[in-house]
PDB file of C-alpha atoms and ligand atoms in Angstrom:
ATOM      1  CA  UNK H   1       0.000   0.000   0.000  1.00 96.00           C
ATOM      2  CA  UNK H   2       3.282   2.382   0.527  1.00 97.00           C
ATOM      3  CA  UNK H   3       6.288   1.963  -0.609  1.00 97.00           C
ATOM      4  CA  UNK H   4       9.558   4.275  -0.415  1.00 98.00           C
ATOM      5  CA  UNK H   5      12.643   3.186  -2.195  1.00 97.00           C
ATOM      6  CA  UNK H   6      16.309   5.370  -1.361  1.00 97.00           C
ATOM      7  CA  UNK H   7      14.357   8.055  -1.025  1.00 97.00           C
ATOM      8  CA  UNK H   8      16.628  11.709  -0.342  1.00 97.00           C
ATOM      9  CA  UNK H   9      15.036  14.791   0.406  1.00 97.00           C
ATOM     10  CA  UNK H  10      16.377  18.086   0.803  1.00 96.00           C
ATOM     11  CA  UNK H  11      15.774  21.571   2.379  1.00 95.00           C
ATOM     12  CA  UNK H  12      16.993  23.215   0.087  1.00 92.00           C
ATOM     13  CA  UNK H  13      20.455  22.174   0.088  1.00 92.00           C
ATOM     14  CA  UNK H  14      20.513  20.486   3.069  1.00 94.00           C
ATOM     15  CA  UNK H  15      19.844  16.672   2.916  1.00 95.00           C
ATOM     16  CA  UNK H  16      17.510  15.415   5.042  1.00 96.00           C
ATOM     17  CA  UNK H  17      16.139  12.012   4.457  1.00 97.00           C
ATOM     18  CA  UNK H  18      18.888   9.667   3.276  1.00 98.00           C
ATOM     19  CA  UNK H  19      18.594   6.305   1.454  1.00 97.00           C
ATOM     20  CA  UNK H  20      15.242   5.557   3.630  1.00 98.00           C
ATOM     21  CA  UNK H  21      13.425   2.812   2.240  1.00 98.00           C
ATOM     22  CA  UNK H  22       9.897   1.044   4.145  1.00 97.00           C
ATOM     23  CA  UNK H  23       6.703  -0.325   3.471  1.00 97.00           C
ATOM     24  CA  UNK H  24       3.583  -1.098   4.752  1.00 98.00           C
ATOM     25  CA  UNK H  25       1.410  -3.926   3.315  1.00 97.00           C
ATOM     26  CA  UNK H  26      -1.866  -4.501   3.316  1.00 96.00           C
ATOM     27  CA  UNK H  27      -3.330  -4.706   6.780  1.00 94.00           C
ATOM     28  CA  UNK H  28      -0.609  -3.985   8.534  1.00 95.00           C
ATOM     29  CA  UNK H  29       0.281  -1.562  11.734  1.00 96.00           C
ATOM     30  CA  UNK H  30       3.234  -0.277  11.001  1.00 97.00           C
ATOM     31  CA  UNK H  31       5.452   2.457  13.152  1.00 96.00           C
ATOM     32  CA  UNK H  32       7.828   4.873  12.474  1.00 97.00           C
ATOM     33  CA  UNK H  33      10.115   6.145  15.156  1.00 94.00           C
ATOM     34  CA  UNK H  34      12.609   8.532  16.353  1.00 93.00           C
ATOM     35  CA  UNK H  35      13.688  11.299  18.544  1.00 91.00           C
ATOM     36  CA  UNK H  36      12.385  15.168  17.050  1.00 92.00           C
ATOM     37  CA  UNK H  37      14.452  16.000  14.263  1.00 94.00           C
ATOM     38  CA  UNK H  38      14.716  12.745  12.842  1.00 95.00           C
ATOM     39  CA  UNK H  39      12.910  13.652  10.070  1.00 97.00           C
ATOM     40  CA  UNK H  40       9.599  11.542  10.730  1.00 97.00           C
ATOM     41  CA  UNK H  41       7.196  14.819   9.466  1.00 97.00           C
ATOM     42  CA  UNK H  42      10.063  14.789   6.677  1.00 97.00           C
ATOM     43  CA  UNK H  43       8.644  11.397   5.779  1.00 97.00           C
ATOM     44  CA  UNK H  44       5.197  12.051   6.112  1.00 96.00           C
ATOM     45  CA  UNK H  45       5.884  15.181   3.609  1.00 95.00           C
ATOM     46  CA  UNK H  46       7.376  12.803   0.924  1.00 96.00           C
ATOM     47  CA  UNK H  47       4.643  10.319   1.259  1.00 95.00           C
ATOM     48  CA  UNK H  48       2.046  13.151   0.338  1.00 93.00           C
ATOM     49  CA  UNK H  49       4.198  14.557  -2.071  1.00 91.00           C
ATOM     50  CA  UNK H  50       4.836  17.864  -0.533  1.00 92.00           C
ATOM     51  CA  UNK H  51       8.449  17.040  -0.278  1.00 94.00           C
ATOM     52  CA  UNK H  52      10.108  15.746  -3.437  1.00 93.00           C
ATOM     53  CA  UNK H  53      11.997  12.680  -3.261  1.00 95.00           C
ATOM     54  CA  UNK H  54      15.378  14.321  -5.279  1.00 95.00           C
ATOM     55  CA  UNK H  55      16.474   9.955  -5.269  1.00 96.00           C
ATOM     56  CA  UNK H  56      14.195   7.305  -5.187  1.00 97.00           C
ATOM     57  CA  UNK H  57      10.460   6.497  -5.507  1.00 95.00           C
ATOM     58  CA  UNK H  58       7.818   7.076  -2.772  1.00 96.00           C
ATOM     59  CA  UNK H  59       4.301   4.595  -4.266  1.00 95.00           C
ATOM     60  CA  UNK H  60       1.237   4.891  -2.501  1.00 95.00           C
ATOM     61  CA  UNK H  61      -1.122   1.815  -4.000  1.00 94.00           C
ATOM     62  CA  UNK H  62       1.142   1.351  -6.380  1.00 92.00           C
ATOM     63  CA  UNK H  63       1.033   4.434  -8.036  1.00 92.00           C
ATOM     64  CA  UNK H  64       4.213   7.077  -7.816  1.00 92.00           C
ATOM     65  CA  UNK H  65       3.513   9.688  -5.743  1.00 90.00           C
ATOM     66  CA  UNK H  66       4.967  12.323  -8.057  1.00 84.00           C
ATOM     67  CA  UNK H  67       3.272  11.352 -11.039  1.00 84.00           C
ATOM     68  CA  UNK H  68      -0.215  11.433  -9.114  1.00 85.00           C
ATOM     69  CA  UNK H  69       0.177  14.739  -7.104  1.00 79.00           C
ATOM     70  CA  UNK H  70      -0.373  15.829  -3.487  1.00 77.00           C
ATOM     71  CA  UNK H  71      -4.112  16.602  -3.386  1.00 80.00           C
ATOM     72  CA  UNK H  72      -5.501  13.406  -4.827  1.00 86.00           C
ATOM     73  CA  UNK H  73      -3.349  11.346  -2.370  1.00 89.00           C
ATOM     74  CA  UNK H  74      -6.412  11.311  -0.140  1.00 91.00           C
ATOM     75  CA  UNK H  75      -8.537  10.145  -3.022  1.00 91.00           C
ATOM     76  CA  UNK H  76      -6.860   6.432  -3.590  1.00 92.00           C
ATOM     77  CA  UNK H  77      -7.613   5.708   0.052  1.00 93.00           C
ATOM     78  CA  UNK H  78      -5.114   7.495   2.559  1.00 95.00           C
ATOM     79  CA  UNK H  79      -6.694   9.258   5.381  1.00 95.00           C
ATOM     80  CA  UNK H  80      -4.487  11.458   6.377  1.00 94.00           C
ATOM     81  CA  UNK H  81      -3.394  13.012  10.120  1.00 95.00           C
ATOM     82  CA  UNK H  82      -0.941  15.595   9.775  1.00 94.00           C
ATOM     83  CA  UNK H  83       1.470  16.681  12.664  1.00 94.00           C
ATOM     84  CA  UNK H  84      -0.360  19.508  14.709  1.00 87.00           C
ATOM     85  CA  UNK H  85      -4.152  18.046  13.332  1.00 89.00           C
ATOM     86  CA  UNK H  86      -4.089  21.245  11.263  1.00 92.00           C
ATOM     87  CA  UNK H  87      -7.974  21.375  11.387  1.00 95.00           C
ATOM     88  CA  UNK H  88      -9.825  24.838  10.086  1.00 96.00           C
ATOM     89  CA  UNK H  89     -10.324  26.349  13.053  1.00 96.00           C
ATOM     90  CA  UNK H  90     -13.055  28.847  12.022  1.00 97.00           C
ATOM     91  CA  UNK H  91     -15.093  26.148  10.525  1.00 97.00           C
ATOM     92  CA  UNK H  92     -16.976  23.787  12.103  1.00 97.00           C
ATOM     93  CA  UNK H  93     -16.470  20.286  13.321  1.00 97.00           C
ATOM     94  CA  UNK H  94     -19.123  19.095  10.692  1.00 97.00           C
ATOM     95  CA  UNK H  95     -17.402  21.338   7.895  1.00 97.00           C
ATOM     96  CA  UNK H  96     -14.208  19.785   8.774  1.00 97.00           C
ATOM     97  CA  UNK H  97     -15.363  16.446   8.638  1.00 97.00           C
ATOM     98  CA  UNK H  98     -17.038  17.082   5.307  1.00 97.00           C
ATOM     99  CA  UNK H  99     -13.840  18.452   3.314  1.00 95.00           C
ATOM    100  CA  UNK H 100     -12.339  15.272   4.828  1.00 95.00           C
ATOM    101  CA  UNK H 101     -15.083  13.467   2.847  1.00 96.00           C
ATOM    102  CA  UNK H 102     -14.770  15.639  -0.365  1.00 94.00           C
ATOM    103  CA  UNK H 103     -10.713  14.901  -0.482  1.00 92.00           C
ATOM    104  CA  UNK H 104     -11.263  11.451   0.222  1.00 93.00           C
ATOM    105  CA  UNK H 105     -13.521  11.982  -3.056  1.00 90.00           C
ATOM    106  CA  UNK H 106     -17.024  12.816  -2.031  1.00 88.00           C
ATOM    107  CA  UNK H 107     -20.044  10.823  -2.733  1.00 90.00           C
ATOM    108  CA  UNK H 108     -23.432  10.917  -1.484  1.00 91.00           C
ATOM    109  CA  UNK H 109     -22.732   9.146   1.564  1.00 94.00           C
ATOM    110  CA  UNK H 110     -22.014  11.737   3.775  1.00 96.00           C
ATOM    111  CA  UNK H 111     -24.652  11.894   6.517  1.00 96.00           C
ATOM    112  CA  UNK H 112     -24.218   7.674   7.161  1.00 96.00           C
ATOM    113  CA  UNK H 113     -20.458   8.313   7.511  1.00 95.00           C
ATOM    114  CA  UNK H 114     -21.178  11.164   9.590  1.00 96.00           C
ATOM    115  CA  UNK H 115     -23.137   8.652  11.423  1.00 95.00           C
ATOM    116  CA  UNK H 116     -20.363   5.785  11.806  1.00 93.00           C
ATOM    117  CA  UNK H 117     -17.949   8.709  12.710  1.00 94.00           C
ATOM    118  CA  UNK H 118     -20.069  10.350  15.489  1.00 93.00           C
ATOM    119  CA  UNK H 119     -20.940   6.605  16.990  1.00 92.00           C
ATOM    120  CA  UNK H 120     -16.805   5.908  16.870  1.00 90.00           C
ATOM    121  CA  UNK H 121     -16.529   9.394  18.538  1.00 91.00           C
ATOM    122  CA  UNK H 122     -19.255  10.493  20.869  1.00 90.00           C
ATOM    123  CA  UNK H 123     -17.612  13.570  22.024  1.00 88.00           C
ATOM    124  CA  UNK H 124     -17.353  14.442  18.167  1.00 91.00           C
ATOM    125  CA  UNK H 125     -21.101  13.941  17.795  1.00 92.00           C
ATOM    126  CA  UNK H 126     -21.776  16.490  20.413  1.00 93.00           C
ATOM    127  CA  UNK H 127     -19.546  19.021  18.749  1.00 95.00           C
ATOM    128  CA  UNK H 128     -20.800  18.689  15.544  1.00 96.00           C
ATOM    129  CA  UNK H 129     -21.877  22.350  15.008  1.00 96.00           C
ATOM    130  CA  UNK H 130     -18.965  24.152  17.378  1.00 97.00           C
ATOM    131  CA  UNK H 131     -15.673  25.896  15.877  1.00 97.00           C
ATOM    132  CA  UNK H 132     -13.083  23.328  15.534  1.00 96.00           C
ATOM    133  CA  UNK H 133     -10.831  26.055  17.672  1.00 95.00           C
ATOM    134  CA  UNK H 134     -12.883  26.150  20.160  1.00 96.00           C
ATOM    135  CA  UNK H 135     -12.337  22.694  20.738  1.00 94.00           C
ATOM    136  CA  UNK H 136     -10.211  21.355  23.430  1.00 91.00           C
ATOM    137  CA  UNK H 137      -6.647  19.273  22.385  1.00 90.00           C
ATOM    138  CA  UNK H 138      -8.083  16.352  22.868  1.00 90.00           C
ATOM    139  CA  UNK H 139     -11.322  16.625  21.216  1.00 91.00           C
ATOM    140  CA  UNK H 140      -9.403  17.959  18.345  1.00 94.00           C
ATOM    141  CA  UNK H 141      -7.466  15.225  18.086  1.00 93.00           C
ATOM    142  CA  UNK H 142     -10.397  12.683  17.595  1.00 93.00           C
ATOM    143  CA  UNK H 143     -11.710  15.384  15.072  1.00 95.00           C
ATOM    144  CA  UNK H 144      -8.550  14.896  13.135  1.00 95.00           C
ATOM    145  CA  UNK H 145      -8.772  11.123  13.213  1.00 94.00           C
ATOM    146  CA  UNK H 146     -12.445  11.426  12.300  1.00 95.00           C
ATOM    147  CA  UNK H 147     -11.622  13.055   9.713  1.00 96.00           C
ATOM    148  CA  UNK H 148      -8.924  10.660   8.210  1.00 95.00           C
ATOM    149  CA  UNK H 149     -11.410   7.991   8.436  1.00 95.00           C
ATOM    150  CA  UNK H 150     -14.779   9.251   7.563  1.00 96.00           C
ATOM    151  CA  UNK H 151     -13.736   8.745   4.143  1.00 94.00           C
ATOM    152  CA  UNK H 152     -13.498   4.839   4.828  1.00 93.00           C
ATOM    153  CA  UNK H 153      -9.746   4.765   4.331  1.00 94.00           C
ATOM    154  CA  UNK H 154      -7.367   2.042   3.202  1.00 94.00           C
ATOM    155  CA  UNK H 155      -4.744   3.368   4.835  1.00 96.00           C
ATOM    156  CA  UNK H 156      -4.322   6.015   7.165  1.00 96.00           C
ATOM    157  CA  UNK H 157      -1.328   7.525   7.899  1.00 96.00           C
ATOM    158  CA  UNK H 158      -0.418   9.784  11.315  1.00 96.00           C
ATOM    159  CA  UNK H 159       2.314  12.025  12.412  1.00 96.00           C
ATOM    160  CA  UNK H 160       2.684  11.910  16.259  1.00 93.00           C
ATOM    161  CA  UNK H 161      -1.316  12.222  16.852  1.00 90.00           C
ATOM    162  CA  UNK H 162      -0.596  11.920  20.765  1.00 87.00           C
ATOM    163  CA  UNK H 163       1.821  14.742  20.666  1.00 88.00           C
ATOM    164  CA  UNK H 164      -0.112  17.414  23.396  1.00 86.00           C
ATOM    165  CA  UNK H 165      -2.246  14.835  24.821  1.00 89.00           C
ATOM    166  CA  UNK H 166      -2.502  14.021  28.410  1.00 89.00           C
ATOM    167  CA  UNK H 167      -2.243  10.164  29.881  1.00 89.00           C
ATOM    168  CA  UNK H 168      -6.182   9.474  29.989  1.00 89.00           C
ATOM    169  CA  UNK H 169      -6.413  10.935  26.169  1.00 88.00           C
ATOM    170  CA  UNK H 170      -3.260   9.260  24.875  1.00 90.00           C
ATOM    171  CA  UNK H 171      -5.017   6.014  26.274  1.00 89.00           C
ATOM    172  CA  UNK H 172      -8.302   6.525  25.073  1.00 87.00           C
ATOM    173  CA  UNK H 173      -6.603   7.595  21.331  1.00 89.00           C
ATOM    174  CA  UNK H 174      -4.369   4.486  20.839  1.00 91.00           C
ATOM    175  CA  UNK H 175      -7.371   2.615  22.019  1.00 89.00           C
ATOM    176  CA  UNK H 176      -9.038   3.667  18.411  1.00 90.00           C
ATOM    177  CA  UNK H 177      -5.581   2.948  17.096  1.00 91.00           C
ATOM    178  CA  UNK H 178      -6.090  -0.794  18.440  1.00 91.00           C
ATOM    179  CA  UNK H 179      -9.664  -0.716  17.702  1.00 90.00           C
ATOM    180  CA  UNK H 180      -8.740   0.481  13.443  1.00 90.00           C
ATOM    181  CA  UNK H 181      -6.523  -2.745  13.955  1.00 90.00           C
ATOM    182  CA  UNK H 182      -8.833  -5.225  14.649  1.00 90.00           C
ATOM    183  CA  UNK H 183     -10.973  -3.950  11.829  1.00 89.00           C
ATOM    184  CA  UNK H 184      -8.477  -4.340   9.260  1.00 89.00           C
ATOM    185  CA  UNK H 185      -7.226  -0.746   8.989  1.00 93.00           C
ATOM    186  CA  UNK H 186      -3.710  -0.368   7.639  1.00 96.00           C
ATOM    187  CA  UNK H 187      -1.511   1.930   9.696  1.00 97.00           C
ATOM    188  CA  UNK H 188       1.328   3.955   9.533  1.00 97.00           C
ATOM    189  CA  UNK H 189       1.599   5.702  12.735  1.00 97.00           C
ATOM    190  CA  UNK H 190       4.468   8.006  12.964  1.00 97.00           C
ATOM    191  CA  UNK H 191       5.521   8.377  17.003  1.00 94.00           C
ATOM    192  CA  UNK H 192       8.062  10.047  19.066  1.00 89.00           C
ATOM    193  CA  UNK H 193       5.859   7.994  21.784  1.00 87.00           C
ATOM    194  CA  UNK H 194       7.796   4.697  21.300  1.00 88.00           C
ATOM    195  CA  UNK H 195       6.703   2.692  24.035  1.00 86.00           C
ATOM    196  CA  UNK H 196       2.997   3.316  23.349  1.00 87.00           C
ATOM    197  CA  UNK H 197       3.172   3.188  18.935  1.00 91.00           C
ATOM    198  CA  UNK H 198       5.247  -0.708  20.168  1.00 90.00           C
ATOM    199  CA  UNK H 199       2.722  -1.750  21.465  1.00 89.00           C
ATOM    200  CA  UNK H 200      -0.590  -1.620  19.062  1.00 91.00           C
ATOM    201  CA  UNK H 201       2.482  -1.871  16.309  1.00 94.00           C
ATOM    202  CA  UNK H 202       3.091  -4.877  14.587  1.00 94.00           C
ATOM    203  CA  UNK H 203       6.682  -4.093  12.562  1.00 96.00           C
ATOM    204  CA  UNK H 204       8.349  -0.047  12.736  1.00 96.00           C
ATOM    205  CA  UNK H 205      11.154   1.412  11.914  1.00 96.00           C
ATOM    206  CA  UNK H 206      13.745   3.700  13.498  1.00 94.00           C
ATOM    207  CA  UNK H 207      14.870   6.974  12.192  1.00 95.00           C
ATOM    208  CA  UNK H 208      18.005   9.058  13.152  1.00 93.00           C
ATOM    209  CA  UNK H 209      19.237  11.825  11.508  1.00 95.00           C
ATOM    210  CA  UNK H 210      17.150  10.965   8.349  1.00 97.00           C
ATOM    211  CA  UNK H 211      18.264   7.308   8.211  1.00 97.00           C
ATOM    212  CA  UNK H 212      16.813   4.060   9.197  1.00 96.00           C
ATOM    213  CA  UNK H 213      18.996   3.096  11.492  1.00 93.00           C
ATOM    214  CA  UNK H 214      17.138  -0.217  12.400  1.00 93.00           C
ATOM    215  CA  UNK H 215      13.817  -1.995  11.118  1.00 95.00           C
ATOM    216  CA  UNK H 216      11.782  -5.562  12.514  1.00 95.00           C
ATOM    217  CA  UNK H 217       9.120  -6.845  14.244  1.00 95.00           C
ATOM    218  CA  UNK H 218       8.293  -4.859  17.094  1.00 92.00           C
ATOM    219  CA  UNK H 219       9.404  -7.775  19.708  1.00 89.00           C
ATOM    220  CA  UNK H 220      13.057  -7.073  17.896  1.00 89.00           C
ATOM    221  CA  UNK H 221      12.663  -3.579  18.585  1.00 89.00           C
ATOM    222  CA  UNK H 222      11.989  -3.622  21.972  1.00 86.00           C
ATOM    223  CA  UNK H 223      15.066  -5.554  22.436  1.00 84.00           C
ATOM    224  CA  UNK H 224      17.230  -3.754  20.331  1.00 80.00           C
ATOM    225  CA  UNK H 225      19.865  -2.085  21.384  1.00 74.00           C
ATOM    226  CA  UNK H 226      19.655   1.313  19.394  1.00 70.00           C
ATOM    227  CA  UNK H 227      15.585   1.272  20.509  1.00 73.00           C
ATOM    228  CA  UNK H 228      16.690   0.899  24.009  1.00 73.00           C
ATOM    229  CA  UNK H 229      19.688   3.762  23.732  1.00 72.00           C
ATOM    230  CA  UNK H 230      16.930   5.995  22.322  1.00 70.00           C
ATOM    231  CA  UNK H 231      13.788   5.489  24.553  1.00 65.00           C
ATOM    232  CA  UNK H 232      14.107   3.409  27.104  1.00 54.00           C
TER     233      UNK H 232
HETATM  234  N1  LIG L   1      10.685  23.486   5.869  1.00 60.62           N
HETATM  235  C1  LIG L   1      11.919  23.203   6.344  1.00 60.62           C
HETATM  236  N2  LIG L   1      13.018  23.863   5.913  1.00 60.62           N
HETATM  237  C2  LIG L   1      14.253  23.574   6.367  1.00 60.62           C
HETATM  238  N3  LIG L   1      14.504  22.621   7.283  1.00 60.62           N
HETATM  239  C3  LIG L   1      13.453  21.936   7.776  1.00 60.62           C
HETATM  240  C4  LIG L   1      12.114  22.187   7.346  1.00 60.62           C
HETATM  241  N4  LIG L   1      11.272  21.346   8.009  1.00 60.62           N
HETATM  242  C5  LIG L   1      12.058  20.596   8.815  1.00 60.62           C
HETATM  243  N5  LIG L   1      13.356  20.952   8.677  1.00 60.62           N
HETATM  244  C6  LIG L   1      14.490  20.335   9.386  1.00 60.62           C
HETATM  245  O1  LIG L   1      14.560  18.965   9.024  1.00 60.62           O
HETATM  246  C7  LIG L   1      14.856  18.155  10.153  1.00 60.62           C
HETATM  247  C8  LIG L   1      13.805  17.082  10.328  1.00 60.62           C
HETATM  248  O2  LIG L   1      12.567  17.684  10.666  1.00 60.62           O
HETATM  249  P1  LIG L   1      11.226  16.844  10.805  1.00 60.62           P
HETATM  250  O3  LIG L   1      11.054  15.971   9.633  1.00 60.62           O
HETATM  251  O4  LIG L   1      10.157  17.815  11.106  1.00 60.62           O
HETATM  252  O5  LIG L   1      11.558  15.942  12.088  1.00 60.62           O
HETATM  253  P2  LIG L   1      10.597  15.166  13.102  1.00 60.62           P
HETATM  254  O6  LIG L   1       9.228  15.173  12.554  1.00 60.62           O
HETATM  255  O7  LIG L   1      11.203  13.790  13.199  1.00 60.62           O
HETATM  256  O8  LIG L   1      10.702  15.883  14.413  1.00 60.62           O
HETATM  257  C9  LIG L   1      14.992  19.089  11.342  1.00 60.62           C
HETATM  258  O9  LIG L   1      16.372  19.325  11.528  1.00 60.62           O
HETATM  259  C10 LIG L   1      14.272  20.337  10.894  1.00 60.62           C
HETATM  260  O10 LIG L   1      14.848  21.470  11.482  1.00 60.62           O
HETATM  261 MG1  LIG L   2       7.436  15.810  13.275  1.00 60.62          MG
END
């Protein structure tokens, strides 16, 4: 479902991502760590095409990510949770939700996804018609994830989505993530939060200083050394 192949990036002169190659297959929880800096956002920007790979190929179902273009990303199946949520603040929660449906590409099926979304989420439901900024972190958070998956999504793929989030709420949120699991849901979830993203994961990856420094199972990365250097 994603593929990246030597991929280098570059700010611009700078290299940032070197030679970083990883996939996720179908059905799959797969996460991506490292300490800030690492260049997991980095990642996340050359998946959606906002970054260009300068070497290698970044696929998302198969199809090159620079051939198919940033905004219709969304619309082969990838719900998408950026780093920060980036929600519209001035809109509404039921506004945001809906131009999550429209880039995941529209349909008539809005109000039953609604539905689904609001049942996942009850604290979404009874926002529905509030500002997303008026929201607190956590609620936004859940909006962000609705949003990513009201689309019925393939894959969904999130940058550090428990950044900001207090114990009870970082429970409760990779409770969903275990939850998307067991229904199937492919994952990438990109996590400074190792301890937590090892254990709903079933494979990651470890990035330092724009490489992957070490890749497995995630019983091999608990017991790796370089894991254990960095987090634990
Ligand atoms: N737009 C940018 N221009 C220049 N450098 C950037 C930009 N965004 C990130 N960087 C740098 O790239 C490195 C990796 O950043 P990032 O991918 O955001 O790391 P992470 O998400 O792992 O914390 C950092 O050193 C950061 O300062
Ligand atoms: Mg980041």
């Amino acid at each position: 479902m994603l593929e990246l192949a030597g991929v280098d990036t570059y700010y611009d002169r700078v290299p940032m991502l070197r030679q970083v190659s990883l996939r996720v297959d179908e059905g799959e929880v797969v996460c991506l760590l490292g300490p800030n800096g690492a260049g997991k956002t980095t990642t996340f920007r050359a998946i959606t095409g906002l970054v260009p790979a300068a070497r290698g190929q970044v696929s998302v179902m198969g199809r090159p990510v620079a051939k198919i273009g940033t905004e219709r990303v969304a619309a082969l199946g990838v719900g998408l949770v950026p780093e920060g949520r980036r929600l519209f603040p001035d809109l509404t929660v039921r506004e945001n939700l809906w131009l999550g449906y429209q880039a995941a590409g529209g349909g008539n099926a809005f109000e039953s996804r609604l539905d689904k979304m609001g049942a996942m989420f009850p604290r979404v439901r009874e926002r529905l018609k509030q500002a997303a900024g008026t929201l607190s972190g956590g609620e936004q958070a859940m909006v962000a994830l609705a949003r990513a998956l009201i689309g019925g999504p393939k894959l969904v793929i999130m940058d550090e989505p428990s950044l900001g989030l207090s114990p009870r709420l970082i429970d409760e949120y990779f409770e969903i993530v275990g939850q998307m699991r067991e229904s199937g849901t492919t994952v990438l979830l990109i996590e400074q939060n190792a301890e937590r993203a090892l254990r709903v994961a079933d494979r990651g990856y470890v990035l330092l200083k724009g490489r992957v420094i070490t890749e497995g199972r995630t019983q091999e990365l608990i017991e790796a050394e370089a894991v254990r250097h960095l987090y634990f």
